[in-house]
Short mmCIF file of C-alpha atoms in Angstrom, two decimals:
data_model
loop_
_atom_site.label_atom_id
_atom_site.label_comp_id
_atom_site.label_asym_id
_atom_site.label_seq_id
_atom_site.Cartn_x
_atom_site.Cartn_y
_atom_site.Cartn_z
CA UNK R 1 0.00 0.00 0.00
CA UNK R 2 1.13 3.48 -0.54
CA UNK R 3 1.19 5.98 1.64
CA UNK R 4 0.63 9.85 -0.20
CA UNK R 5 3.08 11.98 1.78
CA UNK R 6 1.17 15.59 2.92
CA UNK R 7 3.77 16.63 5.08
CA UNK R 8 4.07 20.69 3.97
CA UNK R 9 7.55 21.54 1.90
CA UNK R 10 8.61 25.21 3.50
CA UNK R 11 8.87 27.69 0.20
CA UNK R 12 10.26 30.98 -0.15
CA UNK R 13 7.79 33.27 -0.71
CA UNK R 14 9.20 37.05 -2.26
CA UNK R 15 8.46 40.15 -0.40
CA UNK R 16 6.55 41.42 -3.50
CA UNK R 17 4.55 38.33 -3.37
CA UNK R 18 3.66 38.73 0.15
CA UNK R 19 2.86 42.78 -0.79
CA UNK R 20 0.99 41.87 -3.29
CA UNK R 21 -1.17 39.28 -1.39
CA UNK R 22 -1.72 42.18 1.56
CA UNK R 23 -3.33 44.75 -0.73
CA UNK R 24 -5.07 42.74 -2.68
CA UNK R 25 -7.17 42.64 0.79
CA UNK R 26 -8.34 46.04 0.12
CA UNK R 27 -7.21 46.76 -4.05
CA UNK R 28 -7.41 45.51 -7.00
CA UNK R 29 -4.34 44.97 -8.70
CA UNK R 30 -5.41 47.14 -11.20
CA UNK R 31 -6.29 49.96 -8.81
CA UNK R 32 -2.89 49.34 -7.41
CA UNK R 33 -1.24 50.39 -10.75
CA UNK R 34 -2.72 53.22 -11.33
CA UNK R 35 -2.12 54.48 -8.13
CA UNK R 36 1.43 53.78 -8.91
CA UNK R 37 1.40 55.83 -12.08
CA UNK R 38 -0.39 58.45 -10.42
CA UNK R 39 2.62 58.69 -7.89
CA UNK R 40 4.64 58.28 -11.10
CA UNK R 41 3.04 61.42 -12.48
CA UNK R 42 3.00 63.57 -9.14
CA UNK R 43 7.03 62.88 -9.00
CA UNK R 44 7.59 63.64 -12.28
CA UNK R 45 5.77 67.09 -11.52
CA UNK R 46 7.49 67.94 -8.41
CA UNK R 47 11.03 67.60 -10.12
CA UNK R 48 9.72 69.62 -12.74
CA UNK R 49 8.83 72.28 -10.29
CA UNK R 50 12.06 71.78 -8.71
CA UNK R 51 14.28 71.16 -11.83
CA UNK R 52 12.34 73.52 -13.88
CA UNK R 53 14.06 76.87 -12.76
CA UNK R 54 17.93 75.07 -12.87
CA UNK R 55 16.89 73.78 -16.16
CA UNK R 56 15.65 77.16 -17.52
CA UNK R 57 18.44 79.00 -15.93
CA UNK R 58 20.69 76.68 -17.48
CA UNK R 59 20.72 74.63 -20.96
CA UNK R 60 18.09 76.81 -21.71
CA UNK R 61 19.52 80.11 -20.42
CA UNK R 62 19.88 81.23 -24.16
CA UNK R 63 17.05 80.13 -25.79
CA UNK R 64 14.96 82.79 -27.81
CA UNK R 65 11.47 83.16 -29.73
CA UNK R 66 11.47 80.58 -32.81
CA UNK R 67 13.88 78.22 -30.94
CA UNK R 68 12.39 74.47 -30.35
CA UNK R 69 14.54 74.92 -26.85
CA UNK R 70 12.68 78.20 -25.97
CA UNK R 71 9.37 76.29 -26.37
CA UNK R 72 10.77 73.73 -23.87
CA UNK R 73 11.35 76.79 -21.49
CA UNK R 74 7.65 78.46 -21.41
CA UNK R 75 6.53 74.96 -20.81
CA UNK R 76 8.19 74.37 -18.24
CA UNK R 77 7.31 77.62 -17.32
CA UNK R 78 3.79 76.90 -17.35
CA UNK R 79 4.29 73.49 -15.68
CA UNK R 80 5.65 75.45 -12.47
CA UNK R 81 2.86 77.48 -12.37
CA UNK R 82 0.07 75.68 -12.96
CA UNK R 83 1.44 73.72 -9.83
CA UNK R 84 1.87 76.96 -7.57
CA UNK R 85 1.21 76.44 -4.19
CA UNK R 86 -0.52 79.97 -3.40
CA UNK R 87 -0.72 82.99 -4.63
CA UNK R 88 1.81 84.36 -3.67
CA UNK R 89 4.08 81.97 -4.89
CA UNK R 90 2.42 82.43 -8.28
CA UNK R 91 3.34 86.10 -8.20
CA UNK R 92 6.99 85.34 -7.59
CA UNK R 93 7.02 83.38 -10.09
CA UNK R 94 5.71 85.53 -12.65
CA UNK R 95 8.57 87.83 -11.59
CA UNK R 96 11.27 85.19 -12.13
CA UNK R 97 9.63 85.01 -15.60
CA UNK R 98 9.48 87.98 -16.20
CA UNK R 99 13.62 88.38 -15.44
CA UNK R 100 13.77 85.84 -17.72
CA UNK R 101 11.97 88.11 -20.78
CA UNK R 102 14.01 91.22 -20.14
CA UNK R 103 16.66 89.68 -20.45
CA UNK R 104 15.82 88.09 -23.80
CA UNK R 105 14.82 91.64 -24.44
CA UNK R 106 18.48 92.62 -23.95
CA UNK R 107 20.23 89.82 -25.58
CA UNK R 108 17.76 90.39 -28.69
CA UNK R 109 18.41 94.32 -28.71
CA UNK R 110 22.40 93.35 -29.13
CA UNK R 111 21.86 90.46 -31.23
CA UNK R 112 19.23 91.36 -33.14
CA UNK R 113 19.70 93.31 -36.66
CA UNK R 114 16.98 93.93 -40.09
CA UNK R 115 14.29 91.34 -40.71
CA UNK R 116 14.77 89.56 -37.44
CA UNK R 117 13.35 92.82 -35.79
CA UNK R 118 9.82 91.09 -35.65
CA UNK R 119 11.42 88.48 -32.94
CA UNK R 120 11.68 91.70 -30.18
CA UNK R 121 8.36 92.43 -31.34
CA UNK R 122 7.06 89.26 -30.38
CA UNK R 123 9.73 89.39 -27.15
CA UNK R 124 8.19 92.82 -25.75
CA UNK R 125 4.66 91.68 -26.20
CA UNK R 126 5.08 88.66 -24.52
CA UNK R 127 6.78 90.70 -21.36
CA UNK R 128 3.70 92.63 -21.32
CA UNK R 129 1.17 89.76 -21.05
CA UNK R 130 4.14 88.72 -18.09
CA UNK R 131 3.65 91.83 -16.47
CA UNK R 132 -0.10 91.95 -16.44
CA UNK R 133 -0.15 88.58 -14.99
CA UNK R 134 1.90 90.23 -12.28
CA UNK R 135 -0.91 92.75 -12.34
CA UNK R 136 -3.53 90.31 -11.92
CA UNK R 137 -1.84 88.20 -9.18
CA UNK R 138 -1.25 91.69 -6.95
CA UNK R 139 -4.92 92.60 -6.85
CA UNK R 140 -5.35 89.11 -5.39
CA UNK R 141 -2.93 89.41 -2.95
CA UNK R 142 -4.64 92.95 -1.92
CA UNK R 143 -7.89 91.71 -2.00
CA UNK R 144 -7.68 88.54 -0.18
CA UNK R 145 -5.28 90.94 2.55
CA UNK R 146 -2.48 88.71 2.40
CA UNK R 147 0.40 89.31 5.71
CA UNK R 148 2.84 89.89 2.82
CA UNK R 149 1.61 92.33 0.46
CA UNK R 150 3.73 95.07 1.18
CA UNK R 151 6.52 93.23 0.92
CA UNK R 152 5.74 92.04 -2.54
CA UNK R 153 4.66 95.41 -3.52
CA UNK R 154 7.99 96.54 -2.42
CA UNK R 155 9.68 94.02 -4.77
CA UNK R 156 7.34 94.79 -7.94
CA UNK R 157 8.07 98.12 -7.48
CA UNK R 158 11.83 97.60 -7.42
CA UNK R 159 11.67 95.42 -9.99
CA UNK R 160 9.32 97.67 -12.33
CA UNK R 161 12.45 100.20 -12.15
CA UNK R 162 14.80 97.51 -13.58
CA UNK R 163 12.82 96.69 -16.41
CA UNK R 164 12.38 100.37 -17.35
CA UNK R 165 15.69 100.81 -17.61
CA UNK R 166 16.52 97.92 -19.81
CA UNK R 167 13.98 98.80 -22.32
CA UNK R 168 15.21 102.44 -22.39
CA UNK R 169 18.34 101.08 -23.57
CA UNK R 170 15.94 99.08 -25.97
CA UNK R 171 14.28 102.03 -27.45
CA UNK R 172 16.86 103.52 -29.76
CA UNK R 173 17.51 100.40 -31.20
CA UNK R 174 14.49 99.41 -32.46
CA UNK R 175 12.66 100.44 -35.92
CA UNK R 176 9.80 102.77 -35.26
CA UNK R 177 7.13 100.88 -36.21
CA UNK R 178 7.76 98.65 -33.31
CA UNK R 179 7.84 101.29 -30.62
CA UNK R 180 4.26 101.17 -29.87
CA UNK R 181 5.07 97.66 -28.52
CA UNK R 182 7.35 98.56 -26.66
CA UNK R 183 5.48 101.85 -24.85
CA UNK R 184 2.64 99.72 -24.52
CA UNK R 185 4.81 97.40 -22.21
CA UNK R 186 6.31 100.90 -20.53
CA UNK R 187 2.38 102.05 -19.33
CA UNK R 188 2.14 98.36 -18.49
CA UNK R 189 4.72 98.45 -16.21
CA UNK R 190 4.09 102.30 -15.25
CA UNK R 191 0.45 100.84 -13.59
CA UNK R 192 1.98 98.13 -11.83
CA UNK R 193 3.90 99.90 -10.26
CA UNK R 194 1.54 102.51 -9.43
CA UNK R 195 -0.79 99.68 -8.40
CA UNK R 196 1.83 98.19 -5.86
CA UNK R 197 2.25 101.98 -4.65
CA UNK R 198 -1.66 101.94 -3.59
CA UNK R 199 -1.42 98.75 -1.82
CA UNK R 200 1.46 99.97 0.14
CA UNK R 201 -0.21 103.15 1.01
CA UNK R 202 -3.59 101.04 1.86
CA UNK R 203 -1.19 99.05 4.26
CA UNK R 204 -0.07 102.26 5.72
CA UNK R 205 -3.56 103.46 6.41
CA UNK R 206 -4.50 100.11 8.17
CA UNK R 207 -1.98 100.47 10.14
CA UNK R 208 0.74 97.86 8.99
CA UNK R 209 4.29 97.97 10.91
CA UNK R 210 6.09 96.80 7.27
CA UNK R 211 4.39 100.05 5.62
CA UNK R 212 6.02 102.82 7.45
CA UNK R 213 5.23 106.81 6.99
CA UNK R 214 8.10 107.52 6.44
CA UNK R 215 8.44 104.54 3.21
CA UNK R 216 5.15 105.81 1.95
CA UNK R 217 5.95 109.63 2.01
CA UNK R 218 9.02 108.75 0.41
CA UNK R 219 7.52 106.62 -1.97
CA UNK R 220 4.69 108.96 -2.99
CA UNK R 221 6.85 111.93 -3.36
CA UNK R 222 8.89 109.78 -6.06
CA UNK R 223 5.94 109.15 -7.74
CA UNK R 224 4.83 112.57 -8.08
CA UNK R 225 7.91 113.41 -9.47
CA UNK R 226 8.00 110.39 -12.14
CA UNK R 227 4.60 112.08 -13.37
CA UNK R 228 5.45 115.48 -13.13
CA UNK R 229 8.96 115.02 -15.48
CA UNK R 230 6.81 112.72 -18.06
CA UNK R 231 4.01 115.30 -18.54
CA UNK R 232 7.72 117.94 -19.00
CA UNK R 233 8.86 115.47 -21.35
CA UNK R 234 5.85 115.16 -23.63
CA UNK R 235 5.09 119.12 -23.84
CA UNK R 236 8.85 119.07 -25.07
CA UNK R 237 7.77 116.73 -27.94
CA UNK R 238 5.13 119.51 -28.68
CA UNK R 239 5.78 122.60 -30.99
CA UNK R 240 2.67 123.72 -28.79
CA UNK R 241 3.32 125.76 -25.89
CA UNK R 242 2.34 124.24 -22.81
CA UNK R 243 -0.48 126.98 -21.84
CA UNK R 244 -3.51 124.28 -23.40
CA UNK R 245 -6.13 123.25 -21.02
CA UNK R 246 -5.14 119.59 -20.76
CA UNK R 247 -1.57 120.82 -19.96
CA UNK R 248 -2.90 122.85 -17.48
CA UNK R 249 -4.98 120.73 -15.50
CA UNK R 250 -2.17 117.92 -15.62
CA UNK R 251 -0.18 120.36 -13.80
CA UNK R 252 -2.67 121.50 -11.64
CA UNK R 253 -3.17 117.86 -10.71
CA UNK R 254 0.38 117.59 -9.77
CA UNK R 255 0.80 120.47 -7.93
CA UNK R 256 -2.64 119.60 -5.45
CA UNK R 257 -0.82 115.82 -5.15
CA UNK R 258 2.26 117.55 -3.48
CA UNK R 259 -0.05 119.88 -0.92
CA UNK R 260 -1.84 116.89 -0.38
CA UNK R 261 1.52 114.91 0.64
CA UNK R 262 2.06 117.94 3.17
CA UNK R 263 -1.14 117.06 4.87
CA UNK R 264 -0.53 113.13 4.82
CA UNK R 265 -3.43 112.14 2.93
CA UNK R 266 -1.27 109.85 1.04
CA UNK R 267 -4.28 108.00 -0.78
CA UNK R 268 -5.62 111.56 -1.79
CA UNK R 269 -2.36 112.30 -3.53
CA UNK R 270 -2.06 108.87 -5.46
CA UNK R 271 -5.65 109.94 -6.96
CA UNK R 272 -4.22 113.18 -7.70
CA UNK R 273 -1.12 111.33 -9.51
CA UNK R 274 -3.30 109.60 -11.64
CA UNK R 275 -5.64 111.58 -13.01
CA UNK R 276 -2.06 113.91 -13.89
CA UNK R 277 -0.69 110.53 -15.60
CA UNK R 278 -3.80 110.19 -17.48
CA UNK R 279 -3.81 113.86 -18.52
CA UNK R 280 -0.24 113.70 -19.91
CA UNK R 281 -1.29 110.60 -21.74
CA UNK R 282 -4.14 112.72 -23.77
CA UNK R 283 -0.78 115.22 -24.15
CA UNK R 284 0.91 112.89 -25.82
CA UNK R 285 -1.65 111.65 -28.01
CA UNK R 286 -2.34 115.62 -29.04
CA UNK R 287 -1.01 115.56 -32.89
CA UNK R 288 1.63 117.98 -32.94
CA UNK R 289 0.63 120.80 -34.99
CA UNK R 290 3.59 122.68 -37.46
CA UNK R 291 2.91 126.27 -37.72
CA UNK R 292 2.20 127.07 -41.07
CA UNK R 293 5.08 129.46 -42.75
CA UNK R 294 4.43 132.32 -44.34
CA UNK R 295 4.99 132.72 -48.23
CA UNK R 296 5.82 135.85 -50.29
CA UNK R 297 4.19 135.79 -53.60
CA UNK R 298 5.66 138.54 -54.54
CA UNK R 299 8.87 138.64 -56.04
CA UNK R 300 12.30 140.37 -54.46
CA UNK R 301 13.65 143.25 -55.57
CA UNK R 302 16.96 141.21 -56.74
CA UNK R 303 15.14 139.38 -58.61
CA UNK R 304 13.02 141.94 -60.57
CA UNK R 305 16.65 143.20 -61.27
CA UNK R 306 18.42 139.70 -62.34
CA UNK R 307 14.95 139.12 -65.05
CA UNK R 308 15.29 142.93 -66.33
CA UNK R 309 18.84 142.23 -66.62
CA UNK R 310 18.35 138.79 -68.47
CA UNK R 311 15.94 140.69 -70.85
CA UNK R 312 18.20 143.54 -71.73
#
């Protein structure tokens, strides 16, 4: 008779196998995968975020409008701030950005020459939409009364001045027809930081320790003074004199901002400042008018005498 052994054999069982066993329990294997890709994907995102700015900064440092590589770079871009983590983070991003186009601003004004003049075109348009995002995420930050508006104000407005002064190196470089572009990214930039000036001086009012007096007197008078030498600047563009009404009442506006700085109503004056800024605007929009010159029909003596001559 035969006797069928049943005695157990001991087996190695893999750790994956035993894994795979335990959450069966409560998943599917299928279910399992995709959560596995969907880690997979959130990784992949995160180094993005986090490799993103090295990899922009870096192989892709150079990269310019119509280059495959500068595609790479806004996406990348965009990747970073779809996944944003607040607001505030968004903003500061969009600043990092926008470095990013003034400098492509500046590399293109040096580089740049003839039919590749539609490139900086592009370039300067693109910094504006930048810069109105910037816009955008501010009044958030304002509205929502963020702990660290003033201090972004602070840096928009710092970094408002930089950009001016790269793209008034720009300007005499650049064919005319492309200079509306480029002033259109100027008022841009002009209302930002006019915008991050009102937040700072709403901060002040409300009493906020990082918004100072003396900051926001400071701050204000500057301002006034940035409006008062454009509307100077665009009567000298005029063969008008500067005794119009819109003239006028610009200056009027910007002489009640400063008596209004005296008394510290600081929000008065910024309402003051802009309706002078929007005044100087209709300035420079005024078509500049050539005197007509005067014409003598009649003819000079010299030459009555040179045709008698001719005819003796």
């Amino acid at each position: 008779m035969q006797v069928k052994n049943t005695s157990t054999v001991p087996t190695n069982i893999s750790i994956f196998t035993t894994l795979n066993n335990f959450f069966r329990i409560f998943v599917t294997a299928e279910q399992l995968m995709v959560g596995v890709r969907v880690f997979g994907l959130l990784a992949l995102m995160v180094g993005t975020v986090i490799g993103g700015g090295i990899a922009s900064a870096g192989f892709y440092k150079n990269a310019v409008h119509g280059q495959l590589s500068y595609k790479v770079k806004l996406g990348v871009e965009k990747m970073q701030l779809a996944l944003a983590p607040n607001i505030e983070y968004n903003v500061r991003l969009h600043v990092e950005f926008a470095d990013r186009r003034a400098d492509e601003i500046s590399w293109l004004a040096e580089k740049t020459t003839g039919t590749s003049f539609p490139v900086m075109n592009t370039a300067l348009a693109n910094m504006n939409l930048q810069i109105a995002a910037i816009q955008n995420g501010l009044e958030t930050v304002r509205v929502e009364n963020r702990d660290n508006a003033v201090e972004i104000s602070k840096l928009l407005q710092r970094k408002v001045a930089l950009y001016q002064s790269v793209l008034g190196k720009v300007q005499p470089v650049i064919p005319q027809v492309y200079v509306p572009t480029l002033i259109a990214l100027q008022d841009t930039l002009d209302q930002t930081s006019f915008n991050a000036l009102a937040v700072i001086v709403e901060k002040y009012i409300a009493g906020d320790v990082q918004a100072p007096q003396g900051v926001v007197q400071i701050k204000v008078v500057d301002s006034i003074a940035q409006a008062e030498n454009k509307l100077e600047v665009a009567l000298k563009k005029k063969t008008t004199n500067d005794k119009n009404s819109t003239a006028l009442e610009a200056k009027a506006a910007v002489a009640a901002a400063k008596e209004l700085v005296k008394q510290e109503k600081y929000q008065a004056a910024l309402s003051k400042i802009s309706e002078a800024v929007n005044l100087t605007k209709q300035v420079e929009a005024t078509p500049v008018v050539v005197p007509p010159q005067s014409i003598d029909t009649q003819p000079s003596s010299t030459n009555t005498i040179n045709i008698n001559s001719n005819g003796s």
